[in-house]
Coordinates of C-alpha atoms and ligand atoms in Angstrom, one line a residue:
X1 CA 0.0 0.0 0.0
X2 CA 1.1 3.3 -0.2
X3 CA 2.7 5.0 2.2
X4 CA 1.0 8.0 2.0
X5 CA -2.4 6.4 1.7
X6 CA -2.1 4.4 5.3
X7 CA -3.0 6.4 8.5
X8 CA 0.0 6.6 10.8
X9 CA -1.6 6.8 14.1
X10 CA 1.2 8.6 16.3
X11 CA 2.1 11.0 13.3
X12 CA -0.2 13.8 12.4
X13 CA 2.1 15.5 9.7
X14 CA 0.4 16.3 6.9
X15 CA 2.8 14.2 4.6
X16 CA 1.8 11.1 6.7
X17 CA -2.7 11.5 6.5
X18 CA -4.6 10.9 3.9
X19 CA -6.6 14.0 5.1
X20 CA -4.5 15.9 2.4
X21 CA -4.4 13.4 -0.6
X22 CA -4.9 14.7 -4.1
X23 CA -8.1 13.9 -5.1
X24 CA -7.8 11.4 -8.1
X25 CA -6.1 9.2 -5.8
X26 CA -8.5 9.4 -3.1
X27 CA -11.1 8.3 -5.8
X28 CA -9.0 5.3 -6.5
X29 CA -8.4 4.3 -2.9
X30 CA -12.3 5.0 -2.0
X31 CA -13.5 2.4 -5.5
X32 CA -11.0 -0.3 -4.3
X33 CA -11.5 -0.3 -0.7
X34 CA -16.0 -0.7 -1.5
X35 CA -15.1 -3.1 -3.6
X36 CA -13.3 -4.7 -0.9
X37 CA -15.8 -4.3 1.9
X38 CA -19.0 -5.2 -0.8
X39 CA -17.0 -8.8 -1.0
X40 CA -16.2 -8.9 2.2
X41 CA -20.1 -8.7 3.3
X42 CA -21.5 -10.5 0.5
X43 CA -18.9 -13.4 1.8
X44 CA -19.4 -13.4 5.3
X45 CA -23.1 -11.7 6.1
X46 CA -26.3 -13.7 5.0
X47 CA -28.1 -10.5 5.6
X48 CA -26.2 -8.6 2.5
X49 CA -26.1 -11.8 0.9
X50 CA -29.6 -12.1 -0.2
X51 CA -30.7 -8.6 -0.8
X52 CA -27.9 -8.3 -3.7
X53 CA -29.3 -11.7 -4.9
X54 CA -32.7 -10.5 -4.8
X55 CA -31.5 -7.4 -6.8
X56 CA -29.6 -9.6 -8.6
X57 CA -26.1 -8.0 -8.0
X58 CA -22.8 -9.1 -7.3
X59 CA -19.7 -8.0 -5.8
X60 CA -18.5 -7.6 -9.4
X61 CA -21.0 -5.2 -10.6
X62 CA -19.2 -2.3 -8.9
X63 CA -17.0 -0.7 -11.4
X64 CA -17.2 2.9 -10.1
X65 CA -18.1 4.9 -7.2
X66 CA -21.3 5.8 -8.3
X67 CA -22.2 1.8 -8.4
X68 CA -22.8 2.1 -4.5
X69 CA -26.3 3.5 -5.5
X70 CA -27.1 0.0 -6.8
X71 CA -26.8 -1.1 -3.2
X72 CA -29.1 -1.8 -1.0
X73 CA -29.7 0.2 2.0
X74 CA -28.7 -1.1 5.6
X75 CA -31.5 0.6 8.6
X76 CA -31.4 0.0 12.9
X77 CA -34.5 -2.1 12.2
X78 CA -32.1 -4.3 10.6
X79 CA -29.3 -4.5 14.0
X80 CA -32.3 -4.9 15.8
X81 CA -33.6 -8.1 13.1
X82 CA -30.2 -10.0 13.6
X83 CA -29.7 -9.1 17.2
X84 CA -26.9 -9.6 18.7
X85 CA -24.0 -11.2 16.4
X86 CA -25.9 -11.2 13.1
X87 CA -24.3 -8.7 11.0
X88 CA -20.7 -10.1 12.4
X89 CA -18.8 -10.7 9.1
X90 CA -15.8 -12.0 11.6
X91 CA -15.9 -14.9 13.8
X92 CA -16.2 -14.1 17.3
X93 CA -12.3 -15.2 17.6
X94 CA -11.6 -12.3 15.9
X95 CA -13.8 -9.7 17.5
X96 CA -11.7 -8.0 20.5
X97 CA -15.0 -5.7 21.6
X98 CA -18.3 -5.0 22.0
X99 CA -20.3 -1.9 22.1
X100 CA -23.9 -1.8 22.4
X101 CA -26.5 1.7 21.8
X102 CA -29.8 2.1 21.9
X103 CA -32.3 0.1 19.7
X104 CA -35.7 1.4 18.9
X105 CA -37.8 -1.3 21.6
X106 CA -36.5 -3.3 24.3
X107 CA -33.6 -4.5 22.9
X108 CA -30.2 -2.2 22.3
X109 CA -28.1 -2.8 18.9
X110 CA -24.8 -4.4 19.3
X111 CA -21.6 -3.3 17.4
X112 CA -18.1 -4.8 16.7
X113 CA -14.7 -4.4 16.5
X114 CA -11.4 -6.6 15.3
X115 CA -8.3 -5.5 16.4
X116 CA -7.6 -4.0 13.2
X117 CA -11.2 -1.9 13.4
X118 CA -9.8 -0.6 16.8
X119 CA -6.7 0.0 14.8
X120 CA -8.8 2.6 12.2
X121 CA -10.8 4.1 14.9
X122 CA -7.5 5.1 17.2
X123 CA -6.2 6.3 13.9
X124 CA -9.4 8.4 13.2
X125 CA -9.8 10.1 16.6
X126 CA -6.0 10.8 16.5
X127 CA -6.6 12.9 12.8
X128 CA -9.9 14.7 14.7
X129 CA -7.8 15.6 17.9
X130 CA -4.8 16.8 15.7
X131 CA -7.6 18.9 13.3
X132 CA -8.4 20.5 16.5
X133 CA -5.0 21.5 17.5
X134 CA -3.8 18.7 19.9
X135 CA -0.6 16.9 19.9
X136 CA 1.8 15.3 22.3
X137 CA 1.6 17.2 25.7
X138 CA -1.4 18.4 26.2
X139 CA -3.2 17.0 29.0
X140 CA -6.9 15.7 27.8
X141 CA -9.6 14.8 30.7
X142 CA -12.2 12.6 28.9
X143 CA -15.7 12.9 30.2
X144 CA -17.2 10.8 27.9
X145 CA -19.1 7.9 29.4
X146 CA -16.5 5.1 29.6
X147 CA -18.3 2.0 29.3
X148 CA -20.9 0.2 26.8
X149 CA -21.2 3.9 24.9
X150 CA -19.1 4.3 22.6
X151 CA -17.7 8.0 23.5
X152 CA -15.8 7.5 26.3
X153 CA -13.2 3.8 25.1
X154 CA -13.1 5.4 22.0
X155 CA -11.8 8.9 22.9
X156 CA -9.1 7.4 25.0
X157 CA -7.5 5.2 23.0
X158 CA -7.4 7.9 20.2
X159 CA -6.0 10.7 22.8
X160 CA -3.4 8.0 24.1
X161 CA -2.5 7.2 20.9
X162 CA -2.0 11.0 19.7
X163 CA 0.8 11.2 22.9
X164 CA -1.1 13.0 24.8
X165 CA -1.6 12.6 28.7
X166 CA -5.2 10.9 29.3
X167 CA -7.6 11.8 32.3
X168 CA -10.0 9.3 32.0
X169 CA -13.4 11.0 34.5
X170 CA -15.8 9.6 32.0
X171 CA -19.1 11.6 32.9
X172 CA -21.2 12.4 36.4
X173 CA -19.2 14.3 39.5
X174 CA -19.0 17.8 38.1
X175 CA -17.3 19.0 41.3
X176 CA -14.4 16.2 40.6
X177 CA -14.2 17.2 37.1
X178 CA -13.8 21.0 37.6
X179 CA -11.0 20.1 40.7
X180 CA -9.1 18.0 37.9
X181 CA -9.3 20.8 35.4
X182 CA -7.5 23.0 38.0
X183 CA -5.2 20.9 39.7
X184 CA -4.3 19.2 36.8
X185 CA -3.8 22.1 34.2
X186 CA -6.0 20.1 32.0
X187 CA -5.4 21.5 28.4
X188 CA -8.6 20.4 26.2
X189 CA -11.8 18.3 27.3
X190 CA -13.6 16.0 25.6
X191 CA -17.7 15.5 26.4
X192 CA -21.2 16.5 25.1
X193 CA -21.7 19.9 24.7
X194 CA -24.8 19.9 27.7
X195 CA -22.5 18.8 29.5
X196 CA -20.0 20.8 29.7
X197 CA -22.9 23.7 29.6
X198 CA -23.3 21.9 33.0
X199 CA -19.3 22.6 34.2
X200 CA -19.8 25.9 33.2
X201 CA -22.7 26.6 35.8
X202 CA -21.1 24.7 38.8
X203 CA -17.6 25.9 38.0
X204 CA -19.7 29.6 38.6
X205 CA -20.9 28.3 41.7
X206 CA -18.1 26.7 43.6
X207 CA -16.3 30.3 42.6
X208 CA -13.7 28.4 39.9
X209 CA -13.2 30.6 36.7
X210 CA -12.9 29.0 33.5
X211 CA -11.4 31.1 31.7
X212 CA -8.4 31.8 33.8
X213 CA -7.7 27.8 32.9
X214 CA -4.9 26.2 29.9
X215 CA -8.2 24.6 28.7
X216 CA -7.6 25.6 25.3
X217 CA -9.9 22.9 23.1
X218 CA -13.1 21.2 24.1
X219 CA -14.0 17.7 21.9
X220 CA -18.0 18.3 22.3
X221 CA -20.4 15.9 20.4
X222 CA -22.8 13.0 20.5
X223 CA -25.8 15.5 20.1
X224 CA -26.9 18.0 18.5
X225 CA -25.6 21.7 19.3
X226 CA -25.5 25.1 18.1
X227 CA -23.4 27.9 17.1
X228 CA -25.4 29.9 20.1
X229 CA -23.9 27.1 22.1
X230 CA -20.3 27.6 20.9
X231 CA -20.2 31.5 21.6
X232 CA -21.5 30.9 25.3
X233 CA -18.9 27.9 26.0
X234 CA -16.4 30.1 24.9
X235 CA -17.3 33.4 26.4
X236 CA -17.2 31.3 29.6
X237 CA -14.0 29.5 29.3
X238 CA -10.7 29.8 27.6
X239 CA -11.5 26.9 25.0
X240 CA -12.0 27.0 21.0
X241 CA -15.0 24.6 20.9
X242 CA -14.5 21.5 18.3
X243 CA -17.6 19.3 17.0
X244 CA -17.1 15.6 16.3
X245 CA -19.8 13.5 15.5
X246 CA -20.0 9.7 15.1
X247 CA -22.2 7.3 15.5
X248 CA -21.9 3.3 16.9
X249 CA -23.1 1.2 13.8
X250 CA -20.0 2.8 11.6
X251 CA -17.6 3.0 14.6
X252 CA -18.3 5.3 17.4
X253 CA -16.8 9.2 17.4
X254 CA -14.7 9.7 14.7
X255 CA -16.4 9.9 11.6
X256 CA -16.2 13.2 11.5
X257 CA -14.4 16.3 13.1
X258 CA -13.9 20.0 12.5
X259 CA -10.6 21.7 12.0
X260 CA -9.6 25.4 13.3
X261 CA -11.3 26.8 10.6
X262 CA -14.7 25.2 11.8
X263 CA -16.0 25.6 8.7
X264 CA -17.9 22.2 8.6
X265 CA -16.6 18.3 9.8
X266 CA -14.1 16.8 7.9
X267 CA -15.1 13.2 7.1
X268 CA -12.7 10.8 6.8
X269 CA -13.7 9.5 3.3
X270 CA -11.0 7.0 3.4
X271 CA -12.6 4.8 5.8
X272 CA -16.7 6.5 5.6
X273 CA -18.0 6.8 2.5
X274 CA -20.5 9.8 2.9
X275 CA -24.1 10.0 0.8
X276 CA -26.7 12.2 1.3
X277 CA -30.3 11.3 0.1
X278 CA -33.8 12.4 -0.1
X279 CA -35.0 11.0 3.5
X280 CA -38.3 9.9 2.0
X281 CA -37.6 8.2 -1.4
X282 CA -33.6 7.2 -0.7
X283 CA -32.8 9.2 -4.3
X284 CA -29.0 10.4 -3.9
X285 CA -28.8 13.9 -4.0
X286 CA -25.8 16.8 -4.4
X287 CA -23.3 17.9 -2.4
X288 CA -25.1 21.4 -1.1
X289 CA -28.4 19.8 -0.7
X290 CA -29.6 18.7 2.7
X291 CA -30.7 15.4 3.1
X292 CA -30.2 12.1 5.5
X293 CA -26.3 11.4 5.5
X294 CA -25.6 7.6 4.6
X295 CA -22.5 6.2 4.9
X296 CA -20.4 3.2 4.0
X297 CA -17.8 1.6 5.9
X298 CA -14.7 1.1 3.3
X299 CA -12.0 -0.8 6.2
X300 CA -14.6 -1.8 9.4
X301 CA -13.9 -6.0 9.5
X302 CA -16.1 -6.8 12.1
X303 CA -19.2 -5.5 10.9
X304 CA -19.3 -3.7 7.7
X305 CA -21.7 -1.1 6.9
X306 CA -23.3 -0.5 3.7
X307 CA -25.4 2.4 3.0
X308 CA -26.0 2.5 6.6
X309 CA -29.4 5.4 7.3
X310 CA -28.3 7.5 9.9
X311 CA -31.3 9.6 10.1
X312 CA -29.1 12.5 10.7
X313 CA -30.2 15.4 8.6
X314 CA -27.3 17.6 6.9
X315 CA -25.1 18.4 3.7
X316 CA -21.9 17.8 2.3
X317 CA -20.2 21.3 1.6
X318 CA -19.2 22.0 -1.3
X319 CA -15.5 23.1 -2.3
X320 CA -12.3 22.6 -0.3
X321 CA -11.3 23.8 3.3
X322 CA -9.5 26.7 3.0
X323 CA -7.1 24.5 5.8
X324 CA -6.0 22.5 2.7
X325 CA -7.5 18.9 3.3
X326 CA -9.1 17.5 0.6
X327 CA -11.2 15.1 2.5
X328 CA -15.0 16.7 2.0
X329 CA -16.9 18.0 5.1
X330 CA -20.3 18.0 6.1
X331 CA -22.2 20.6 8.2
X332 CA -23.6 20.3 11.1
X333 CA -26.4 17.8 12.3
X334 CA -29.5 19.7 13.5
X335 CA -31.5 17.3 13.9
X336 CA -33.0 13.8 12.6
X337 CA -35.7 12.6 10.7
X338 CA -36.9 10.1 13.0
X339 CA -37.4 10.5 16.7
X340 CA -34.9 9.8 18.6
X341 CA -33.9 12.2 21.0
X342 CA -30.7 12.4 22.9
X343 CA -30.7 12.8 26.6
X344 CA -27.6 13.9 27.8
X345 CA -25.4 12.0 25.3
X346 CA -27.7 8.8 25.5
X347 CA -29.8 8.4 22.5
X348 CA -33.8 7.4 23.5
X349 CA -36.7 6.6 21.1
X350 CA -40.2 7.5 22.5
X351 CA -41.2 3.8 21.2
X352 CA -38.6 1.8 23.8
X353 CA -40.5 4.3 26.8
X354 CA -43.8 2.9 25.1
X355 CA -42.8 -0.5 24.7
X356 CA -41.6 -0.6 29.2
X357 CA -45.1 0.8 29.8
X358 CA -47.1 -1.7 28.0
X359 CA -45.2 -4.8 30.1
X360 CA -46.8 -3.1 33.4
X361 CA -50.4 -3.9 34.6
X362 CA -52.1 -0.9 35.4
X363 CA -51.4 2.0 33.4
X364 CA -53.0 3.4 30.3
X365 CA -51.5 3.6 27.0
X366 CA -51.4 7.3 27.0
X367 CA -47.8 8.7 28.4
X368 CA -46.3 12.0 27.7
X369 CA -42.0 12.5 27.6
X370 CA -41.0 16.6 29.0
X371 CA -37.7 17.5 28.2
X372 CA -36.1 20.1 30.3
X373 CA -33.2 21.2 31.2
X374 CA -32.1 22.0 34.4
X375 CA -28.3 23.4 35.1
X376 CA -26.6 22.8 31.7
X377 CA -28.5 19.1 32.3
X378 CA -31.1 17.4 30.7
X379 CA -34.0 16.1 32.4
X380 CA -36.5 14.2 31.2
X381 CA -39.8 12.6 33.0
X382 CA -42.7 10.7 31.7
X383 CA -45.8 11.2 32.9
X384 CA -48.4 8.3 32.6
X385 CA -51.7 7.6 33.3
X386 CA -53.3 5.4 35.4
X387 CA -55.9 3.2 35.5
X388 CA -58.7 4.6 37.4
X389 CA -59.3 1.6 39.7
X390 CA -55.4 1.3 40.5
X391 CA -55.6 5.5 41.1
X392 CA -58.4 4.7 44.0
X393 CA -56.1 2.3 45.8
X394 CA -54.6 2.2 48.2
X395 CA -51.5 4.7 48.2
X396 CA -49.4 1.4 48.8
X397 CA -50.3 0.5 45.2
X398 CA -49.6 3.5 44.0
X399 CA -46.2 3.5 45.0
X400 CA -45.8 -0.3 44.4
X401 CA -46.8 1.1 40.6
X402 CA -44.3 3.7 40.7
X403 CA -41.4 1.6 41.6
X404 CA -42.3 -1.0 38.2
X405 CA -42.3 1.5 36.2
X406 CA -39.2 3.4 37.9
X407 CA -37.5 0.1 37.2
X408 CA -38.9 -0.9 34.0
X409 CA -37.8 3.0 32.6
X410 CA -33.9 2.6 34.1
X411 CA -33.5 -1.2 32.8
X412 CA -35.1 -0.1 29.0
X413 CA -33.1 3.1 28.4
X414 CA -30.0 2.9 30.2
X415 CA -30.8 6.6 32.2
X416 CA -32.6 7.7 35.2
X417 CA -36.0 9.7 33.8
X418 CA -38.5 11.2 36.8
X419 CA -41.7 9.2 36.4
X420 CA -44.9 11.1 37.2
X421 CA -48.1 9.1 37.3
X422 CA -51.1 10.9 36.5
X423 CA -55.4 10.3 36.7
X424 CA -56.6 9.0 33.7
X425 CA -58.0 11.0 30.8
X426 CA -55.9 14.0 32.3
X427 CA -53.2 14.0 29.6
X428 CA -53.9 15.6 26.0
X429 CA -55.6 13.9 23.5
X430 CA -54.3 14.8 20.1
X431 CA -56.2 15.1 17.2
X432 CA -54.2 13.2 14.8
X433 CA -50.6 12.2 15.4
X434 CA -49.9 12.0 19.6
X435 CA -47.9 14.3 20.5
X436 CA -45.8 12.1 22.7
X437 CA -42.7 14.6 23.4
X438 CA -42.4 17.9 24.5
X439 CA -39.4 19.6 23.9
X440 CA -38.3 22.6 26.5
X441 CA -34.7 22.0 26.2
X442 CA -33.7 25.9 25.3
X443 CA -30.4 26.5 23.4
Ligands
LIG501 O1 -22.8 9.4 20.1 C1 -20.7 8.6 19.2 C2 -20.1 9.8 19.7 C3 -19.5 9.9 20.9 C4 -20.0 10.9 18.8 C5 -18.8 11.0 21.3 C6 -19.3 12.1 19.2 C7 -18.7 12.1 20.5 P1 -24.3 6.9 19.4 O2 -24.6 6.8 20.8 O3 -24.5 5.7 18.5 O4 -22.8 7.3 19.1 O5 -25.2 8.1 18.8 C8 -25.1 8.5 17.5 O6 -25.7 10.7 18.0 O7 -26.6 9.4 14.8 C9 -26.4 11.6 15.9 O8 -27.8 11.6 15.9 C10 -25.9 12.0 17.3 N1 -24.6 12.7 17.3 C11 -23.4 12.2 17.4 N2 -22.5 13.2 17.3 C12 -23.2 14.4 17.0 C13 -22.9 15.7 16.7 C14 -22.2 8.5 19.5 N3 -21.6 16.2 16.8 C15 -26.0 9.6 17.2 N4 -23.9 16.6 16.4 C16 -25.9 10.2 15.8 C17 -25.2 16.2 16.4 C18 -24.6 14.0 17.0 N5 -25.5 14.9 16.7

């Protein structure tokens, strides 16, 4: 392979990334590495298998880029259809981790990784952290949760990789995390955006100022944010604000990333092939248009992606960074086109709250989500009714209710959500569509 074609992971020079590869080369690289990955899945995942025989395609009927519109699409419903291992195109012996994120019902989506895909993603969050500024030296707290999310594993292994000294908080303890910014002379952060929103408000209170801090980058993604944001986390702290965005079924963080010039995420097209289509009818539209980005794995072993639907709603820019990377960019995600929400960092689908409620006796199929946000943090509580027999009980069964639910809620969406019950027939009835979620998270 060529030398300046493979991803160095502990050097960022320019010479050594394919971030700055002439473009007729990337082409090159990008048409042999689908054709790779579209053998590699029709090989090894029965899944992929039968929808190109059904289309009557094969691995060899991709001569050009533009072939990947002859593929079929890859959706959640379909992680969800082969939970947990179907989509693996690598035996188990092979597969060094496990991630797992929120299905759409009771049960989450699974993801994989071979050493080698671990390889890639190190190598992809070392080119974001570089594009924000980072290098050997700095000192990098990471408050992403550590654990089954992807955020927090995958953050550290790329800031370790980059040389850089790794404080791993993952999330929760905001009094411990602002100590360790101080003490520490912590020099960039990496967590959502909310919650560092959240830092800035208890830093306030215990008297710590953020902007007399070395923090000089913060790594903020996993949900959506906005340029409103950006200017308050920086009039509040000495930090340039990054986005990075990423997503579990292609790898975690590290799909994307914006430079200094943050002018749009740099994708990088060498190992995420980026589409954007018409949401509704899955037509491929141009770069400038928004639409639902898709996107292809070219190098993931473990489980391949092809075509995967994000249902994240954006466009790829047009023309070149002016920071001189060729790789293309993408703006920034605003918002979906299902409805999934995101509650602080964790993803939620109004559907896995529905599908807990129905397994307990006693309440009514009418429930109502409020988002709020409280300190920086978001808050979210159902509200349910009850039947009206259980509501005349005794207060005992009341609580006994509360508690099932309580539990059911926790176990189903992996966060702590305030349940309120409520009489029955109290909550709004909608004239067409229910109106499930109400939204009064502010900016
Ligand atoms: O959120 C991976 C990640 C971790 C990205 C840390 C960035 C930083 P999931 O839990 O699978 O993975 O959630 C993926 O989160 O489809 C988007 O809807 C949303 N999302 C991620 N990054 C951004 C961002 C991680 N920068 C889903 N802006 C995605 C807006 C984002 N939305």
């Amino acid at each position: 392979m060529n030398s300046i074609l493979e991803t160095s992971v502990t050097d960022c020079h320019p010479a050594n990334v394919p971030d700055y590869t002439p473009l007729p080369q990337f082409r090159d690289l990008q048409l042999k590495r689908l054709q790779a990955v579209v053998t590699r899945a029709w090989r090894h995942v029965k899944l992929f298998q039968s929808r190109l025989a059904e289309r009557g395609i094969a691995p060899d009927d991709i001569r050009s880029l533009d072939d990947i519109a002859k593929l079929p699409f890859t959706e959640k419903s379909d992680l969800r259809d082969t939970y947990p291992f179907g989509l693996f195109a690598s035996p188990m012996k092979d597969v060094v981790r496990l991630h797992v994120s929120s299905g759409t019902t009771g049960k989450p989506i699974v993801v994989a990784y071979t050493k080698e895909d671990v390889e890639v993603w190190t190598s992809v969050i070392v080119r974001c952290l570089a594009g924000c500024g980072l290098h050997r030296g700095d000192i990098v707290q990471n408050a992403y949760g550590y654990g089954l999310f992807t955020g927090g594993l995958g953050a550290h292994y790329g800031a370790e990789a980059l040389g850089a000294t790794v404080v791993p908080t993952s999330g929760g303890n905001a009094d411990r995390q602002i100590m360790l910014l101080k003490d520490f002379g912590v020099t960039a952060i990496c967590c959502t955006p909310t919650y560092f929103l959240h830092l800035i408000d208890r830093a306030a209170e215990m008297g710590v100022d953020l902007r007399e801090l070395p923090l000089r980058a913060g790594v903020f993604g996993a949900e959506p944010w906005t340029e409103s944001m950006r200017r308050h986390i920086e009039s509040k702290s000495s930090l340039e604000a990054f986005d990075i965005y990423g997503l579990s079924e292609i790898i975690g963080p590290g799909v994307a990333c914006e430079c200094r010039r943050h002018n749009g995420l740099h994708i990088f097209e060498d190992h995420f092939y980026p589409e954007i289509v018409d949401p509704a009818t899955g037509a491929p539209l141009p770069d400038g248009s928004e639409g639902e980005l898709v996107l292809t794995t070219f190098s993931k072993l473990a489980m391949p992606m092809i075509r995967y639907r994000t249902r994240d709603i954006t466009m790829l820019l047009p023309g070149q960074c002016e920071c001189g990377r060729t790789i293309r960019r993408m703006g920034r995600i605003g918002r979906r086109s299902d409805d999934m929400l995101i509650i602080r960092g964790i993803n939620v689908f109004p559907s896995q709250v529905e599908s807990a409620l129905l397994q307990i006796e006693g309440t009514l199929p009418n429930y109502q989500i409020i988002l709020t946000r409280e300190q920086g943090l978001d808050q979210m509580e159902v509200q349910v009714e009850v039947t009206p027999q259980m509501f005349n009980d005794k207060i005992g069964a009341l609580q006994g209710l509360h508690e099932r639910l309580q539990g059911a809620l926790d176990h189903v969406l992996g966060i702590r959500v305030k349940v309120a019950l409520v009489e029955a027939y109290t909550l709004e009835r909608s004239q067409g569509k229910a109106k499930r979620v109400i939204d009064r998270r502010t900016a």
